[in-house]
Coordinates of N, CA, C and O in Angstrom, one line a residue:
X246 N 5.7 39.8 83.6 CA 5.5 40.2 85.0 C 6.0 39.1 85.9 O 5.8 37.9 85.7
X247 N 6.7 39.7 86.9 CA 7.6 38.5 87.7 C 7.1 38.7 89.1 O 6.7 39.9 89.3
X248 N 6.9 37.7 90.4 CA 6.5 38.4 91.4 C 7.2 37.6 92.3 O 7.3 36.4 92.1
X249 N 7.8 38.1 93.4 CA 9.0 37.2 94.1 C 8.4 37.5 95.9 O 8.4 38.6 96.4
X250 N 8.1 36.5 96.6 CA 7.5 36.3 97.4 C 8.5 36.4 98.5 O 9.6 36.2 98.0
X251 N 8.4 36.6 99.5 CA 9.0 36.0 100.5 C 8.7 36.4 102.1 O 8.2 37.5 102.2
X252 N 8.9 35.6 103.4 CA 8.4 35.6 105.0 C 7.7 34.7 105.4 O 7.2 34.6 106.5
X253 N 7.6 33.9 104.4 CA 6.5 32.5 105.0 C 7.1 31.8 106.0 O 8.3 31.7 105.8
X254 N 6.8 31.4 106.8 CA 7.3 29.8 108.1 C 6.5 29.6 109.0 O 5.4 29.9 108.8
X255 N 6.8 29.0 110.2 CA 6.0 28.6 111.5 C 6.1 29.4 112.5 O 7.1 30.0 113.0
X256 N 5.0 29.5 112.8 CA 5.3 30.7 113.8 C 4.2 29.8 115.1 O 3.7 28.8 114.7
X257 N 4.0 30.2 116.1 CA 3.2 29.9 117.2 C 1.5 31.0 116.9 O 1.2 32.0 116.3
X258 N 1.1 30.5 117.3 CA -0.7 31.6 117.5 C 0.2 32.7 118.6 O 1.3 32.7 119.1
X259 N -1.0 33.7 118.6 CA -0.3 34.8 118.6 C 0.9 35.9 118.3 O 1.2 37.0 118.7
X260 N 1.4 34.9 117.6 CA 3.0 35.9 117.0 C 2.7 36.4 115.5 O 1.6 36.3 114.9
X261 N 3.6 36.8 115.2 CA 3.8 37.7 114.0 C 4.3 37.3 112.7 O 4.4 36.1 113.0
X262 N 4.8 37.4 111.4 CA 5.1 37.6 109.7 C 4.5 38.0 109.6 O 3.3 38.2 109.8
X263 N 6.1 38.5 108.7 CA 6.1 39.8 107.7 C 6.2 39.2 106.4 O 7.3 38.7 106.1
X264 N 5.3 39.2 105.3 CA 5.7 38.7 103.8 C 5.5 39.6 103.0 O 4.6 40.4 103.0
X265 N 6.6 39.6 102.2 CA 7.1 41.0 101.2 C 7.1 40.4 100.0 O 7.8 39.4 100.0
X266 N 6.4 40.7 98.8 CA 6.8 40.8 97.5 C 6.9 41.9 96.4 O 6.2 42.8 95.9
X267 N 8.3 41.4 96.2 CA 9.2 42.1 95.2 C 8.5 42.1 93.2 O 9.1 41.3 92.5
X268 N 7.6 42.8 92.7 CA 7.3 42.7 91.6 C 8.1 43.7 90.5 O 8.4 44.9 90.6
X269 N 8.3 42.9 89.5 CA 8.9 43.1 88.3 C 7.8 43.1 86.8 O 7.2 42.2 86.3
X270 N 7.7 44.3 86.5 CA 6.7 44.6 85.6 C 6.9 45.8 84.2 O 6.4 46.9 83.9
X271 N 7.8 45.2 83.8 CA 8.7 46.1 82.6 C 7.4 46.2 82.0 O 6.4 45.4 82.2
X272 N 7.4 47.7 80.9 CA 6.2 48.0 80.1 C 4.5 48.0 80.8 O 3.5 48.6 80.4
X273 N 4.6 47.2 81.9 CA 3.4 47.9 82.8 C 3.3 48.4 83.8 O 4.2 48.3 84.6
X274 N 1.9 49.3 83.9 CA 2.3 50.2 85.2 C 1.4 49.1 86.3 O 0.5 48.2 86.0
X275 N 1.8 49.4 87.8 CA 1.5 48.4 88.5 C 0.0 49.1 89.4 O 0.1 50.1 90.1
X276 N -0.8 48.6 89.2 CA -2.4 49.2 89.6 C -2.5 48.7 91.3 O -2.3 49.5 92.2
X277 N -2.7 47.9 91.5 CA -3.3 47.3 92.4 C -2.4 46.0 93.2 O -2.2 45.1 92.4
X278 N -1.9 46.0 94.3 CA -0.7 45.2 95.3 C -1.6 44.5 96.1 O -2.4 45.4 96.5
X279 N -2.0 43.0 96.7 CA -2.1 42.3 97.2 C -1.8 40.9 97.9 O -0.7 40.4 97.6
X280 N -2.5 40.3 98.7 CA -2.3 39.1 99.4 C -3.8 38.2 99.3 O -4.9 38.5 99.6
X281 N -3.5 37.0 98.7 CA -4.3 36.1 98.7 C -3.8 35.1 99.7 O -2.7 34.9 100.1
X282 N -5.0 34.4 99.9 CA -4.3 33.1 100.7 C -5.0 31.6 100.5 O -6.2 31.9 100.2
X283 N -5.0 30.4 100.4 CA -5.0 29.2 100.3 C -5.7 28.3 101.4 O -5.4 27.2 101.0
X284 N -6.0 28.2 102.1 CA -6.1 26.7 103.4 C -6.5 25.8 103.0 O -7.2 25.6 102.1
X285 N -6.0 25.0 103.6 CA -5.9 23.4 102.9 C -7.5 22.8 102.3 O -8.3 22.7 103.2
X286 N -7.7 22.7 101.7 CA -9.0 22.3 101.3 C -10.1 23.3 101.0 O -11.1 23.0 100.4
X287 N -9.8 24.5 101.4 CA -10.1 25.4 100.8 C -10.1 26.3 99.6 O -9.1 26.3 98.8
X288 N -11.0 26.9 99.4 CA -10.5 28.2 97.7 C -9.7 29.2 98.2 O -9.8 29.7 99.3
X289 N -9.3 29.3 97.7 CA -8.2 30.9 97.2 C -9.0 32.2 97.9 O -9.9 32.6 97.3
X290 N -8.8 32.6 98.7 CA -9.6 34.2 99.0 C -8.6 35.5 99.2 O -7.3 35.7 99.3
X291 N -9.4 36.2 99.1 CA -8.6 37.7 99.3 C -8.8 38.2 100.4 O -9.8 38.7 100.9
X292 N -7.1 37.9 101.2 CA -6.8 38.7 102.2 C -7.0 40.0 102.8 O -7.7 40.4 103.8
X293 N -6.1 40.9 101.5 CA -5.8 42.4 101.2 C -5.0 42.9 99.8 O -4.2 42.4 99.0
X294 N -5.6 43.9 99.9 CA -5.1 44.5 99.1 C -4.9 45.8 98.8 O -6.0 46.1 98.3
X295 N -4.3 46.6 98.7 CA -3.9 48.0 98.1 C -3.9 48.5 96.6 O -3.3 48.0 95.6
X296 N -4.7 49.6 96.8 CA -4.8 50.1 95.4 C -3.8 51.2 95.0 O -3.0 51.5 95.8
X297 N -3.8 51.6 94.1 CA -2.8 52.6 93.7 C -2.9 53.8 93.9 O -2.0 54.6 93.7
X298 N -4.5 54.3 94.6 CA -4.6 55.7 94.8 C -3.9 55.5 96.3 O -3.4 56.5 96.8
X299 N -3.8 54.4 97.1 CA -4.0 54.3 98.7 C -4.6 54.1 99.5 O -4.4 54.2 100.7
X300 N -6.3 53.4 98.5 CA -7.2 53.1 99.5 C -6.8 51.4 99.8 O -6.5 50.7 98.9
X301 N -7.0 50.9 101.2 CA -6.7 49.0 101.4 C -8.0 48.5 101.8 O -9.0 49.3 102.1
X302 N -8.1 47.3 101.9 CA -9.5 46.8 102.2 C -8.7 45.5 102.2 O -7.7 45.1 101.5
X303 N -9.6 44.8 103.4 CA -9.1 43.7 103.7 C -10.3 42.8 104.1 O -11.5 43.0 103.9
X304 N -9.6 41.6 104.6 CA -11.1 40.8 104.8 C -11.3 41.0 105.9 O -10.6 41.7 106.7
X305 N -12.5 40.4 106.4 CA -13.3 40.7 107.9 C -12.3 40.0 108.7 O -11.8 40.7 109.6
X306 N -12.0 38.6 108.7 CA -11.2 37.5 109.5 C -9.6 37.8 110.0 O -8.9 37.3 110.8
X307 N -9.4 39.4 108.8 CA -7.8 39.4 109.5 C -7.7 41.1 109.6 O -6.6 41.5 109.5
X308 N -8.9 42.0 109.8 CA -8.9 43.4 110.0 C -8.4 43.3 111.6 O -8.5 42.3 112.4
X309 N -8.0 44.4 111.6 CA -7.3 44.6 113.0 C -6.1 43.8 113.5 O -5.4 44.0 114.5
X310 N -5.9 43.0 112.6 CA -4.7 41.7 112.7 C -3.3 42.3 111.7 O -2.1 42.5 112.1
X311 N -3.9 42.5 110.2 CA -2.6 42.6 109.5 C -3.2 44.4 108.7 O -4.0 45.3 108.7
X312 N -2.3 44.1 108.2 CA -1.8 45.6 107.8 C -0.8 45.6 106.4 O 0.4 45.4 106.4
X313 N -1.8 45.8 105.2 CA -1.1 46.0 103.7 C -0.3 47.2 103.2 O -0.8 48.3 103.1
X314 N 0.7 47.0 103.0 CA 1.0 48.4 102.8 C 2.5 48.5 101.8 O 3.6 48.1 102.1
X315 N 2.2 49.2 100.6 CA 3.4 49.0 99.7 C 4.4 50.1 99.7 O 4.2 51.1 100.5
X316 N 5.6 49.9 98.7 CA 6.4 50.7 98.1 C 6.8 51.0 96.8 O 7.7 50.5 96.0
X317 N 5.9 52.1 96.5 CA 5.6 51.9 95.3 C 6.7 52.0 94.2 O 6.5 51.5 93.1
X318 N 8.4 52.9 94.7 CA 9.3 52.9 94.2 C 10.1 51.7 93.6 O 10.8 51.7 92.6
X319 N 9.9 50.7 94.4 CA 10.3 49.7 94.7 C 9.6 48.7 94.1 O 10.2 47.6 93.6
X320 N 8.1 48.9 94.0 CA 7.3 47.8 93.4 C 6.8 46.9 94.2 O 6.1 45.9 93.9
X321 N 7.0 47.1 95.3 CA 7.5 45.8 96.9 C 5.8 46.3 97.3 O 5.4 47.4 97.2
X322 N 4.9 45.0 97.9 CA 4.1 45.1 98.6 C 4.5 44.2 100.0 O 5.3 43.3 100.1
X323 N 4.0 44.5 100.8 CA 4.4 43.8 102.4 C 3.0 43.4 103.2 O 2.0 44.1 102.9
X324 N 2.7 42.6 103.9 CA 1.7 41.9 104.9 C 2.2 42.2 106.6 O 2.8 41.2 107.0
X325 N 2.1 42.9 107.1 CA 2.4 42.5 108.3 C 1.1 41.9 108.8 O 0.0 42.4 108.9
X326 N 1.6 40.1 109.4 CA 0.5 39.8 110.1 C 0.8 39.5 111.3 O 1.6 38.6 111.4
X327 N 0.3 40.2 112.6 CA -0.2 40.0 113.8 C -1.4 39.1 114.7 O -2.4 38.6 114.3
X328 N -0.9 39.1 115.8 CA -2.2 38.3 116.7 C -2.4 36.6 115.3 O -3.5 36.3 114.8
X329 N -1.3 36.0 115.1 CA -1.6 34.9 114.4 C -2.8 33.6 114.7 O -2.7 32.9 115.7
X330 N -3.5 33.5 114.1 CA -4.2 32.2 114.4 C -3.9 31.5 113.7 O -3.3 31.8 112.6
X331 N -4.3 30.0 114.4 CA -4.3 28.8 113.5 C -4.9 28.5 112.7 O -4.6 27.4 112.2
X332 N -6.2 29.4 111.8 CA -6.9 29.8 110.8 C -6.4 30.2 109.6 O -6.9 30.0 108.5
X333 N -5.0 30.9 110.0 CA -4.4 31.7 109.0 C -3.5 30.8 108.8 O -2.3 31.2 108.7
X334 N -3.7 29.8 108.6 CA -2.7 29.0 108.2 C -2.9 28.8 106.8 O -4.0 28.6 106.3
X335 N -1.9 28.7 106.3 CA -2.3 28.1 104.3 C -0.6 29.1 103.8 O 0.3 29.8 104.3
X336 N -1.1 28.6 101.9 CA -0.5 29.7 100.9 C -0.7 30.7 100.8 O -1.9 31.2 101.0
X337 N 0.5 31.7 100.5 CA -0.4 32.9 100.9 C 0.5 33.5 99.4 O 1.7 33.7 99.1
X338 N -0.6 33.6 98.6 CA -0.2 34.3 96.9 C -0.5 36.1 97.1 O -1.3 36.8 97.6
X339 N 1.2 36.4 96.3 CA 1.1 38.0 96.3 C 0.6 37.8 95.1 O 0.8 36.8 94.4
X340 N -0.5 39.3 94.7 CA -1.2 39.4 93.6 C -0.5 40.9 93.1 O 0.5 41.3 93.6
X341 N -1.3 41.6 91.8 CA -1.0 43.0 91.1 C -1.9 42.5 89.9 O -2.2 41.4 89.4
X342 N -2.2 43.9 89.8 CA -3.2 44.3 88.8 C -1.7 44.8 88.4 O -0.7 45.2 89.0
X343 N -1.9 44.7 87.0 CA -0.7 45.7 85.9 C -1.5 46.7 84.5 O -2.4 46.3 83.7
X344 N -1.0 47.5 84.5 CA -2.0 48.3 83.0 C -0.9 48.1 81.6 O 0.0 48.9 81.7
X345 N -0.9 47.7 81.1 CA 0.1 47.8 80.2 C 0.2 49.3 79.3 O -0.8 49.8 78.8
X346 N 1.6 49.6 79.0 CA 1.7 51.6 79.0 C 1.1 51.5 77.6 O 0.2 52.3 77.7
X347 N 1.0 51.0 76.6 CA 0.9 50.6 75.4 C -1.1 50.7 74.8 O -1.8 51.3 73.9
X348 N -1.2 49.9 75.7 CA -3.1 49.6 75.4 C -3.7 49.8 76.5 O -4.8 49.4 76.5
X349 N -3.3 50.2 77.6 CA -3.9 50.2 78.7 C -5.1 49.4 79.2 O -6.2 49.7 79.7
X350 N -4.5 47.8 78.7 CA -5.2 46.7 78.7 C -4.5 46.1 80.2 O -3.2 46.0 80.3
X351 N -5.4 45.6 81.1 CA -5.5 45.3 82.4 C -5.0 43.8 82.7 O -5.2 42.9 81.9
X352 N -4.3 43.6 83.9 CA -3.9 41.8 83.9 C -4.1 41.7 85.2 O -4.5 42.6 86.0
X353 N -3.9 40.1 85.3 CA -3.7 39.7 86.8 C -3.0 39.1 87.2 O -3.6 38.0 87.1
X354 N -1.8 38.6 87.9 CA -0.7 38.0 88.3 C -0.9 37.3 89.8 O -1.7 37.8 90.5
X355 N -0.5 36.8 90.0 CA -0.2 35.7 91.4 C 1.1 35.3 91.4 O 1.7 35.2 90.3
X356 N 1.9 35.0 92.5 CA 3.4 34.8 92.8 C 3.2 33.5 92.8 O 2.3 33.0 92.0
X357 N 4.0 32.8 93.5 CA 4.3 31.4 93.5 C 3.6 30.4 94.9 O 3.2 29.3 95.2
X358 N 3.7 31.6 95.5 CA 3.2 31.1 97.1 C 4.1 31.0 98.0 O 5.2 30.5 97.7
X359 N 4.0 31.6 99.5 CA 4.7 31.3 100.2 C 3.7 31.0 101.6 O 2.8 31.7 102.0
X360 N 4.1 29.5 102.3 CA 3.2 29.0 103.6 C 3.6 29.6 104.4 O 4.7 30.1 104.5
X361 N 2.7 29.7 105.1 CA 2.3 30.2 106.7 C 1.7 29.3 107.3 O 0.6 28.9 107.0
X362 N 2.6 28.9 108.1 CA 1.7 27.8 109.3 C 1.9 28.5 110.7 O 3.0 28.9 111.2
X363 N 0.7 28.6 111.0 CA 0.7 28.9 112.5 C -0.3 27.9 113.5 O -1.5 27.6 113.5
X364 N 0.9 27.5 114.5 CA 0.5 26.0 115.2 C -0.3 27.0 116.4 O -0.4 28.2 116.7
X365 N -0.9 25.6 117.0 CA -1.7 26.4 118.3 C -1.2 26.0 119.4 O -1.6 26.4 120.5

């Protein structure tokens, strides 16, 4: 499983990115599309994420702000984030659950990371 990130940069507080990852998952089927994020000194938390039936759930700190939403043809999950804070600043790891067709034994993947810095 391959996961290819990309929209990270600087943006000002209140402006907008868009980060899109492109996943590659031969022999599994792809369950579950998300966004993790990083802040400096901080743990790893969950953003958002989308499930495969269509239901999303996000965190309390960025509801009303961004908006998960994939393509499932494509494999491609997307973040639109809005109304930026300087909070949201960090790594921000695309995730997937994958089932593999074979044993329908479950995984977990993370991309590479792409930053978001948003100055105030």
């Amino acid at each position: 499983v391959q996961l290819q990130a990309s929209g990270g940069g600087l943006v000002q507080a209140g402006g907008s990115l868009r980060l899109s990852c492109a996943a590659s998952a031969t022999g599994f089927r792809i369950t579950n599309m998300g966004w993790y994020r990083q802040a400096p000194g901080k743990q790893r938390e969950l953003v958002a994420v989308a499930v495969s039936g269509g239901t999303t759930n996000y965190a309390d700190s960025v509801k009303d702000r961004f908006t998960i939403s994939r393509d499932n043809a494509k494999n491609t999950v997307f973040l639109q984030m809005n109304s930026l804070k300087p909070e949201d600043t960090g790594v921000y790891y695309c995730y997937v659950m994958v089932r593999r067709l074979n044993d329908y034994s479950e995984y977990d993947y993370w991309g590479q990371g792409t930053l978001v810095t948003v100055s105030s």
